[in-house]
Amino acid sequence: MNKGLFITFEGADGCGKTTQLEMLAEYLQSKGYDIVITREPGAKGLGEKIREILLNYDGEVSDRCESFLFLADRAQHIDMIVNPAVEAGKIVLCDRHTDSSVAYQGYGRQLPVERIKMLNAIAVNGRNPDLTIVFDIDVETSMSRVGKERDRMESAGQDFFNRVRQGYLEIAKQEPQRVKVLDASKSINEVHKDVIKLVKSLF
Ligand code: TYD
């Protein structure tokens, strides 16, 4: 393979996507592929500082400011980490990306979805995922997995997370080619098999 791939993992907090990303990375590495694991917000360097503000700042943060911080992190991440890796022929597995802004800031915080999409387009500057996997699960289950220790975003409440979930399903409906929804209430191994099936369709 001479062109890299960019695969993003999406879903509400507690959906199990990070575990699935790690399992896929191990699987692909065992087949000899060169894998880069990364995340938003805060892959490394400046991004980690932005992440710290987004998740732990305990003063008031306006919804618009929150959106721009995620977008600033995204622009840095695309330029410094994602593009160089994809251009070098690697497979980049990214824990959250543009659809998190649409689902959380658009549907969750109820900012205008079309504007978030437009700002996303500016932040990614033409780099779009080859595949996005949404791990869908009901809100009660995902929140019970998150537990009682919650960061600033995880403390947003049940209604917020219901909107986030609906947001992801809406995104998948609008972009069925790129965005695939998996039932994340299945066992870890069953979900892993579903992930592999989707990724194999890219080769
Ligand atoms: P993180 O600890 O990485 O959560 P998770 O393990 O569930 O991915 O925290 C990231 C939080 O930021 C998560 O609650 C989702 C939120 N988020 C947004 O609201 N907008 C965004 O654009 C991104 C990338 C994340």
PDB file of C-alpha atoms and ligand atoms in Angstrom:
ATOM      1  CA  MET A   1       0.000   0.000   0.000  1.00  0.00           C
ATOM      2  CA  ASN A   2       1.570   3.297  -1.010  1.00  0.00           C
ATOM      3  CA  LYS A   3      -1.087   5.664   0.318  1.00  0.00           C
ATOM      4  CA  GLY A   4      -1.830   5.883   4.009  1.00  0.00           C
ATOM      5  CA  LEU A   5      -5.239   5.749   5.630  1.00  0.00           C
ATOM      6  CA  PHE A   6      -6.990   7.959   8.132  1.00  0.00           C
ATOM      7  CA  ILE A   7      -9.585   6.171  10.285  1.00  0.00           C
ATOM      8  CA  THR A   8     -11.500   7.957  13.045  1.00  0.00           C
ATOM      9  CA  PHE A   9     -13.267   6.458  16.055  1.00  0.00           C
ATOM     10  CA  GLU A  10     -16.340   8.234  17.384  1.00  0.00           C
ATOM     11  CA  GLY A  11     -19.098   7.853  19.943  1.00  0.00           C
ATOM     12  CA  ALA A  12     -20.270   9.125  23.308  1.00  0.00           C
ATOM     13  CA  ASP A  13     -18.035   8.909  26.365  1.00  0.00           C
ATOM     14  CA  GLY A  14     -17.967   5.326  27.668  1.00  0.00           C
ATOM     15  CA  CYS A  15     -18.860   3.708  24.297  1.00  0.00           C
ATOM     16  CA  GLY A  16     -15.684   1.578  24.276  1.00  0.00           C
ATOM     17  CA  LYS A  17     -14.043   3.133  21.197  1.00  0.00           C
ATOM     18  CA  THR A  18     -10.600   3.520  22.783  1.00  0.00           C
ATOM     19  CA  THR A  19     -10.423  -0.195  23.621  1.00  0.00           C
ATOM     20  CA  GLN A  20     -11.511  -1.015  20.078  1.00  0.00           C
ATOM     21  CA  LEU A  21      -8.931   1.350  18.602  1.00  0.00           C
ATOM     22  CA  GLU A  22      -6.168  -0.378  20.567  1.00  0.00           C
ATOM     23  CA  MET A  23      -7.397  -3.844  19.530  1.00  0.00           C
ATOM     24  CA  LEU A  24      -7.483  -2.820  15.878  1.00  0.00           C
ATOM     25  CA  ALA A  25      -4.001  -1.318  16.131  1.00  0.00           C
ATOM     26  CA  GLU A  26      -2.654  -4.586  17.525  1.00  0.00           C
ATOM     27  CA  TYR A  27      -4.408  -6.576  14.805  1.00  0.00           C
ATOM     28  CA  LEU A  28      -3.074  -4.391  11.981  1.00  0.00           C
ATOM     29  CA  GLN A  29       0.426  -4.335  13.452  1.00  0.00           C
ATOM     30  CA  SER A  30       0.392  -8.135  13.557  1.00  0.00           C
ATOM     31  CA  LYS A  31      -0.325  -8.037   9.800  1.00  0.00           C
ATOM     32  CA  GLY A  32       2.708  -5.821   9.259  1.00  0.00           C
ATOM     33  CA  TYR A  33       1.064  -2.422   8.828  1.00  0.00           C
ATOM     34  CA  ASP A  34       2.657   0.747  10.133  1.00  0.00           C
ATOM     35  CA  ILE A  35       0.169   2.248  12.608  1.00  0.00           C
ATOM     36  CA  VAL A  36      -0.043   5.638  14.284  1.00  0.00           C
ATOM     37  CA  ILE A  37      -2.390   5.938  17.272  1.00  0.00           C
ATOM     38  CA  THR A  38      -3.531   9.441  18.053  1.00  0.00           C
ATOM     39  CA  ARG A  39      -6.431  11.371  19.559  1.00  0.00           C
ATOM     40  CA  GLU A  40      -8.308  14.636  19.832  1.00  0.00           C
ATOM     41  CA  PRO A  41      -8.185  16.702  21.866  1.00  0.00           C
ATOM     42  CA  GLY A  42      -4.550  16.678  22.844  1.00  0.00           C
ATOM     43  CA  ALA A  43      -2.370  14.220  20.968  1.00  0.00           C
ATOM     44  CA  LYS A  44       0.863  15.792  22.162  1.00  0.00           C
ATOM     45  CA  GLY A  45       2.730  19.049  22.716  1.00  0.00           C
ATOM     46  CA  LEU A  46       0.540  22.147  22.464  1.00  0.00           C
ATOM     47  CA  GLY A  47      -2.507  19.907  22.064  1.00  0.00           C
ATOM     48  CA  GLU A  48      -1.988  18.526  25.561  1.00  0.00           C
ATOM     49  CA  LYS A  49      -2.200  22.040  26.976  1.00  0.00           C
ATOM     50  CA  ILE A  50      -5.443  22.709  25.083  1.00  0.00           C
ATOM     51  CA  ARG A  51      -6.814  19.363  26.326  1.00  0.00           C
ATOM     52  CA  GLU A  52      -6.031  20.298  29.908  1.00  0.00           C
ATOM     53  CA  ILE A  53      -8.111  23.488  29.587  1.00  0.00           C
ATOM     54  CA  LEU A  54     -10.976  21.727  27.807  1.00  0.00           C
ATOM     55  CA  LEU A  55     -11.333  18.904  30.286  1.00  0.00           C
ATOM     56  CA  ASN A  56     -10.235  20.438  33.586  1.00  0.00           C
ATOM     57  CA  TYR A  57     -10.666  24.209  33.573  1.00  0.00           C
ATOM     58  CA  ASP A  58     -13.074  24.850  36.443  1.00  0.00           C
ATOM     59  CA  GLY A  59     -14.222  28.379  35.540  1.00  0.00           C
ATOM     60  CA  GLU A  60     -16.942  29.229  33.058  1.00  0.00           C
ATOM     61  CA  VAL A  61     -16.263  28.385  29.394  1.00  0.00           C
ATOM     62  CA  SER A  62     -18.595  29.746  26.722  1.00  0.00           C
ATOM     63  CA  ASP A  63     -19.874  27.181  24.223  1.00  0.00           C
ATOM     64  CA  ARG A  64     -18.326  29.113  21.345  1.00  0.00           C
ATOM     65  CA  CYS A  65     -14.960  29.327  23.074  1.00  0.00           C
ATOM     66  CA  GLU A  66     -15.111  25.582  23.761  1.00  0.00           C
ATOM     67  CA  SER A  67     -15.760  24.969  20.051  1.00  0.00           C
ATOM     68  CA  PHE A  68     -12.789  27.069  18.971  1.00  0.00           C
ATOM     69  CA  LEU A  69     -10.456  25.329  21.416  1.00  0.00           C
ATOM     70  CA  PHE A  70     -11.377  21.927  19.965  1.00  0.00           C
ATOM     71  CA  LEU A  71     -10.911  23.365  16.463  1.00  0.00           C
ATOM     72  CA  ALA A  72      -7.541  24.914  17.299  1.00  0.00           C
ATOM     73  CA  ASP A  73      -6.360  21.577  18.647  1.00  0.00           C
ATOM     74  CA  ARG A  74      -7.647  19.909  15.455  1.00  0.00           C
ATOM     75  CA  ALA A  75      -5.764  22.241  13.113  1.00  0.00           C
ATOM     76  CA  GLN A  76      -2.510  21.652  15.010  1.00  0.00           C
ATOM     77  CA  HIS A  77      -3.151  17.895  15.072  1.00  0.00           C
ATOM     78  CA  ILE A  78      -3.839  17.645  11.336  1.00  0.00           C
ATOM     79  CA  ASP A  79      -0.785  19.697  10.380  1.00  0.00           C
ATOM     80  CA  MET A  80       1.724  18.222  12.820  1.00  0.00           C
ATOM     81  CA  ILE A  81       0.661  14.591  13.194  1.00  0.00           C
ATOM     82  CA  VAL A  82      -2.048  13.293  10.845  1.00  0.00           C
ATOM     83  CA  ASN A  83      -0.894  14.662   7.482  1.00  0.00           C
ATOM     84  CA  PRO A  84       2.789  13.727   7.845  1.00  0.00           C
ATOM     85  CA  ALA A  85       1.827  10.169   8.866  1.00  0.00           C
ATOM     86  CA  VAL A  86      -0.757   9.602   6.113  1.00  0.00           C
ATOM     87  CA  GLU A  87       1.601  11.077   3.523  1.00  0.00           C
ATOM     88  CA  ALA A  88       4.295   8.653   4.716  1.00  0.00           C
ATOM     89  CA  GLY A  89       1.909   5.755   3.946  1.00  0.00           C
ATOM     90  CA  LYS A  90       0.940   4.968   7.558  1.00  0.00           C
ATOM     91  CA  ILE A  91      -2.473   3.999   8.886  1.00  0.00           C
ATOM     92  CA  VAL A  92      -3.595   6.664  11.347  1.00  0.00           C
ATOM     93  CA  LEU A  93      -6.139   5.574  13.961  1.00  0.00           C
ATOM     94  CA  CYS A  94      -7.593   8.642  15.622  1.00  0.00           C
ATOM     95  CA  ASP A  95      -9.695   8.643  18.795  1.00  0.00           C
ATOM     96  CA  ARG A  96     -12.286  11.400  18.025  1.00  0.00           C
ATOM     97  CA  HIS A  97     -12.153  14.016  15.292  1.00  0.00           C
ATOM     98  CA  THR A  98     -14.510  16.378  13.400  1.00  0.00           C
ATOM     99  CA  ASP A  99     -17.697  14.428  14.140  1.00  0.00           C
ATOM    100  CA  SER A 100     -17.123  14.958  17.874  1.00  0.00           C
ATOM    101  CA  SER A 101     -17.454  18.702  17.293  1.00  0.00           C
ATOM    102  CA  VAL A 102     -20.632  18.208  15.274  1.00  0.00           C
ATOM    103  CA  ALA A 103     -22.134  15.789  17.830  1.00  0.00           C
ATOM    104  CA  TYR A 104     -20.989  17.533  21.054  1.00  0.00           C
ATOM    105  CA  GLN A 105     -20.859  21.237  20.193  1.00  0.00           C
ATOM    106  CA  GLY A 106     -23.488  21.116  17.417  1.00  0.00           C
ATOM    107  CA  TYR A 107     -26.111  18.673  18.678  1.00  0.00           C
ATOM    108  CA  GLY A 108     -25.059  18.560  22.370  1.00  0.00           C
ATOM    109  CA  ARG A 109     -24.478  22.280  23.046  1.00  0.00           C
ATOM    110  CA  GLN A 110     -26.970  23.162  20.324  1.00  0.00           C
ATOM    111  CA  LEU A 111     -24.736  25.498  18.331  1.00  0.00           C
ATOM    112  CA  PRO A 112     -25.620  25.745  14.611  1.00  0.00           C
ATOM    113  CA  VAL A 113     -24.531  22.433  13.087  1.00  0.00           C
ATOM    114  CA  GLU A 114     -23.811  23.829   9.617  1.00  0.00           C
ATOM    115  CA  ARG A 115     -21.448  26.421  11.088  1.00  0.00           C
ATOM    116  CA  ILE A 116     -19.573  23.779  13.075  1.00  0.00           C
ATOM    117  CA  LYS A 117     -19.180  21.786   9.859  1.00  0.00           C
ATOM    118  CA  MET A 118     -17.857  24.841   8.053  1.00  0.00           C
ATOM    119  CA  LEU A 119     -15.337  25.547  10.833  1.00  0.00           C
ATOM    120  CA  ASN A 120     -14.309  21.884  10.803  1.00  0.00           C
ATOM    121  CA  ALA A 121     -13.583  22.183   7.090  1.00  0.00           C
ATOM    122  CA  ILE A 122     -11.268  25.119   7.794  1.00  0.00           C
ATOM    123  CA  ALA A 123      -9.532  23.233  10.609  1.00  0.00           C
ATOM    124  CA  VAL A 124      -8.836  20.082   8.566  1.00  0.00           C
ATOM    125  CA  ASN A 125      -7.870  21.914   5.378  1.00  0.00           C
ATOM    126  CA  GLY A 126      -8.887  19.106   3.010  1.00  0.00           C
ATOM    127  CA  ARG A 127      -7.878  16.062   5.068  1.00  0.00           C
ATOM    128  CA  ASN A 128     -10.971  13.901   5.595  1.00  0.00           C
ATOM    129  CA  PRO A 129     -11.192  10.435   7.146  1.00  0.00           C
ATOM    130  CA  ASP A 130     -11.264   7.441   4.801  1.00  0.00           C
ATOM    131  CA  LEU A 131     -13.524   5.742   7.330  1.00  0.00           C
ATOM    132  CA  THR A 132     -15.283   6.832  10.517  1.00  0.00           C
ATOM    133  CA  ILE A 133     -16.665   4.259  12.932  1.00  0.00           C
ATOM    134  CA  VAL A 134     -19.371   5.381  15.345  1.00  0.00           C
ATOM    135  CA  PHE A 135     -19.764   3.153  18.401  1.00  0.00           C
ATOM    136  CA  ASP A 136     -23.416   3.444  19.294  1.00  0.00           C
ATOM    137  CA  ILE A 137     -24.687   2.636  22.762  1.00  0.00           C
ATOM    138  CA  ASP A 138     -27.558   3.781  24.976  1.00  0.00           C
ATOM    139  CA  VAL A 139     -26.833   6.649  27.320  1.00  0.00           C
ATOM    140  CA  GLU A 140     -27.501   4.767  30.576  1.00  0.00           C
ATOM    141  CA  THR A 141     -24.906   2.115  29.701  1.00  0.00           C
ATOM    142  CA  SER A 142     -22.269   4.584  28.553  1.00  0.00           C
ATOM    143  CA  MET A 143     -22.706   6.805  31.622  1.00  0.00           C
ATOM    144  CA  SER A 144     -22.489   3.847  33.981  1.00  0.00           C
ATOM    145  CA  ARG A 145     -19.204   2.900  32.284  1.00  0.00           C
ATOM    146  CA  VAL A 146     -17.882   6.431  32.790  1.00  0.00           C
ATOM    147  CA  GLY A 147     -18.620   6.116  36.521  1.00  0.00           C
ATOM    148  CA  LYS A 148     -18.805   8.867  39.140  1.00  0.00           C
ATOM    149  CA  GLU A 149     -15.461  10.590  38.456  1.00  0.00           C
ATOM    150  CA  ARG A 150     -16.363  12.872  35.560  1.00  0.00           C
ATOM    151  CA  ASP A 151     -14.427  15.541  33.697  1.00  0.00           C
ATOM    152  CA  ARG A 152     -15.948  18.840  32.525  1.00  0.00           C
ATOM    153  CA  MET A 153     -17.444  17.345  29.347  1.00  0.00           C
ATOM    154  CA  GLU A 154     -18.674  14.132  30.979  1.00  0.00           C
ATOM    155  CA  SER A 155     -20.592  16.184  33.555  1.00  0.00           C
ATOM    156  CA  ALA A 156     -22.909  17.672  30.916  1.00  0.00           C
ATOM    157  CA  GLY A 157     -25.922  15.481  31.821  1.00  0.00           C
ATOM    158  CA  GLN A 158     -28.287  12.902  30.368  1.00  0.00           C
ATOM    159  CA  ASP A 159     -30.193  15.177  27.953  1.00  0.00           C
ATOM    160  CA  PHE A 160     -26.916  16.424  26.523  1.00  0.00           C
ATOM    161  CA  PHE A 161     -25.720  12.870  25.892  1.00  0.00           C
ATOM    162  CA  ASN A 162     -29.034  11.877  24.329  1.00  0.00           C
ATOM    163  CA  ARG A 163     -28.583  14.725  21.853  1.00  0.00           C
ATOM    164  CA  VAL A 164     -24.962  13.682  21.222  1.00  0.00           C
ATOM    165  CA  ARG A 165     -26.080  10.156  20.409  1.00  0.00           C
ATOM    166  CA  GLN A 166     -28.810  11.378  18.043  1.00  0.00           C
ATOM    167  CA  GLY A 167     -26.243  13.706  16.486  1.00  0.00           C
ATOM    168  CA  TYR A 168     -23.929  10.833  15.625  1.00  0.00           C
ATOM    169  CA  LEU A 169     -26.797   8.842  14.105  1.00  0.00           C
ATOM    170  CA  GLU A 170     -27.797  11.861  12.025  1.00  0.00           C
ATOM    171  CA  ILE A 171     -24.205  12.333  10.777  1.00  0.00           C
ATOM    172  CA  ALA A 172     -24.127   8.662   9.734  1.00  0.00           C
ATOM    173  CA  LYS A 173     -27.408   9.071   7.871  1.00  0.00           C
ATOM    174  CA  GLN A 174     -26.054  12.078   5.992  1.00  0.00           C
ATOM    175  CA  GLU A 175     -22.687  10.513   5.090  1.00  0.00           C
ATOM    176  CA  PRO A 176     -23.284   6.766   4.790  1.00  0.00           C
ATOM    177  CA  GLN A 177     -20.218   6.214   2.604  1.00  0.00           C
ATOM    178  CA  ARG A 178     -17.735   7.492   5.181  1.00  0.00           C
ATOM    179  CA  VAL A 179     -19.528   6.928   8.481  1.00  0.00           C
ATOM    180  CA  LYS A 180     -20.464   3.440   9.696  1.00  0.00           C
ATOM    181  CA  VAL A 181     -22.378   2.769  12.910  1.00  0.00           C
ATOM    182  CA  LEU A 182     -21.634  -0.305  15.031  1.00  0.00           C
ATOM    183  CA  ASP A 183     -23.687  -1.674  17.912  1.00  0.00           C
ATOM    184  CA  ALA A 184     -21.329  -1.123  20.844  1.00  0.00           C
ATOM    185  CA  SER A 185     -23.532  -2.995  23.306  1.00  0.00           C
ATOM    186  CA  LYS A 186     -22.202  -6.315  21.909  1.00  0.00           C
ATOM    187  CA  SER A 187     -19.256  -8.072  23.570  1.00  0.00           C
ATOM    188  CA  ILE A 188     -15.786  -6.573  23.076  1.00  0.00           C
ATOM    189  CA  ASN A 189     -14.759  -9.427  20.776  1.00  0.00           C
ATOM    190  CA  GLU A 190     -17.895  -9.229  18.658  1.00  0.00           C
ATOM    191  CA  VAL A 191     -17.431  -5.487  18.193  1.00  0.00           C
ATOM    192  CA  HIS A 192     -13.767  -6.089  17.304  1.00  0.00           C
ATOM    193  CA  LYS A 193     -14.822  -8.504  14.547  1.00  0.00           C
ATOM    194  CA  ASP A 194     -17.270  -5.893  13.202  1.00  0.00           C
ATOM    195  CA  VAL A 195     -14.476  -3.292  13.210  1.00  0.00           C
ATOM    196  CA  ILE A 196     -12.135  -5.578  11.263  1.00  0.00           C
ATOM    197  CA  LYS A 197     -14.839  -6.226   8.667  1.00  0.00           C
ATOM    198  CA  LEU A 198     -15.259  -2.490   8.088  1.00  0.00           C
ATOM    199  CA  VAL A 199     -11.529  -1.826   7.887  1.00  0.00           C
ATOM    200  CA  LYS A 200     -10.945  -4.731   5.490  1.00  0.00           C
ATOM    201  CA  SER A 201     -13.405  -3.144   3.087  1.00  0.00           C
ATOM    202  CA  LEU A 202     -10.913  -0.282   2.683  1.00  0.00           C
ATOM    203  CA  PHE A 203      -8.136  -2.473   1.282  1.00  0.00           C
TER     204      PHE A 203
HETATM  205  P1  TYD B   1     -11.613  12.091  26.441  1.00  0.00           P
HETATM  206  O1  TYD B   1     -11.145  11.848  27.820  1.00  0.00           O
HETATM  207  O2  TYD B   1     -10.630  11.960  25.324  1.00  0.00           O
HETATM  208  O3  TYD B   1     -12.915  11.255  26.214  1.00  0.00           O
HETATM  209  P2  TYD B   1     -13.143   9.894  25.495  1.00  0.00           P
HETATM  210  O4  TYD B   1     -12.203   8.908  26.161  1.00  0.00           O
HETATM  211  O5  TYD B   1     -14.593   9.596  25.707  1.00  0.00           O
HETATM  212  O6  TYD B   1     -12.814  10.145  24.054  1.00  0.00           O
HETATM  213  O7  TYD B   1     -12.263  13.539  26.421  1.00  0.00           O
HETATM  214  C1  TYD B   1     -12.624  14.179  25.302  1.00  0.00           C
HETATM  215  C2  TYD B   1     -13.932  14.891  25.576  1.00  0.00           C
HETATM  216  O8  TYD B   1     -14.051  15.988  24.706  1.00  0.00           O
HETATM  217  C3  TYD B   1     -15.132  14.003  25.355  1.00  0.00           C
HETATM  218  O9  TYD B   1     -16.097  14.254  26.364  1.00  0.00           O
HETATM  219  C4  TYD B   1     -15.675  14.495  24.030  1.00  0.00           C
HETATM  220  C5  TYD B   1     -15.261  15.921  23.987  1.00  0.00           C
HETATM  221  N1  TYD B   1     -15.058  16.490  22.641  1.00  0.00           N
HETATM  222  C6  TYD B   1     -15.907  17.491  22.193  1.00  0.00           C
HETATM  223  O10 TYD B   1     -16.839  17.900  22.894  1.00  0.00           O
HETATM  224  N2  TYD B   1     -15.680  18.046  20.967  1.00  0.00           N
HETATM  225  C7  TYD B   1     -14.659  17.657  20.167  1.00  0.00           C
HETATM  226  O11 TYD B   1     -14.470  18.190  19.047  1.00  0.00           O
HETATM  227  C8  TYD B   1     -13.769  16.613  20.641  1.00  0.00           C
HETATM  228  C9  TYD B   1     -12.620  16.160  19.806  1.00  0.00           C
HETATM  229  C10 TYD B   1     -14.004  16.060  21.887  1.00  0.00           C
END
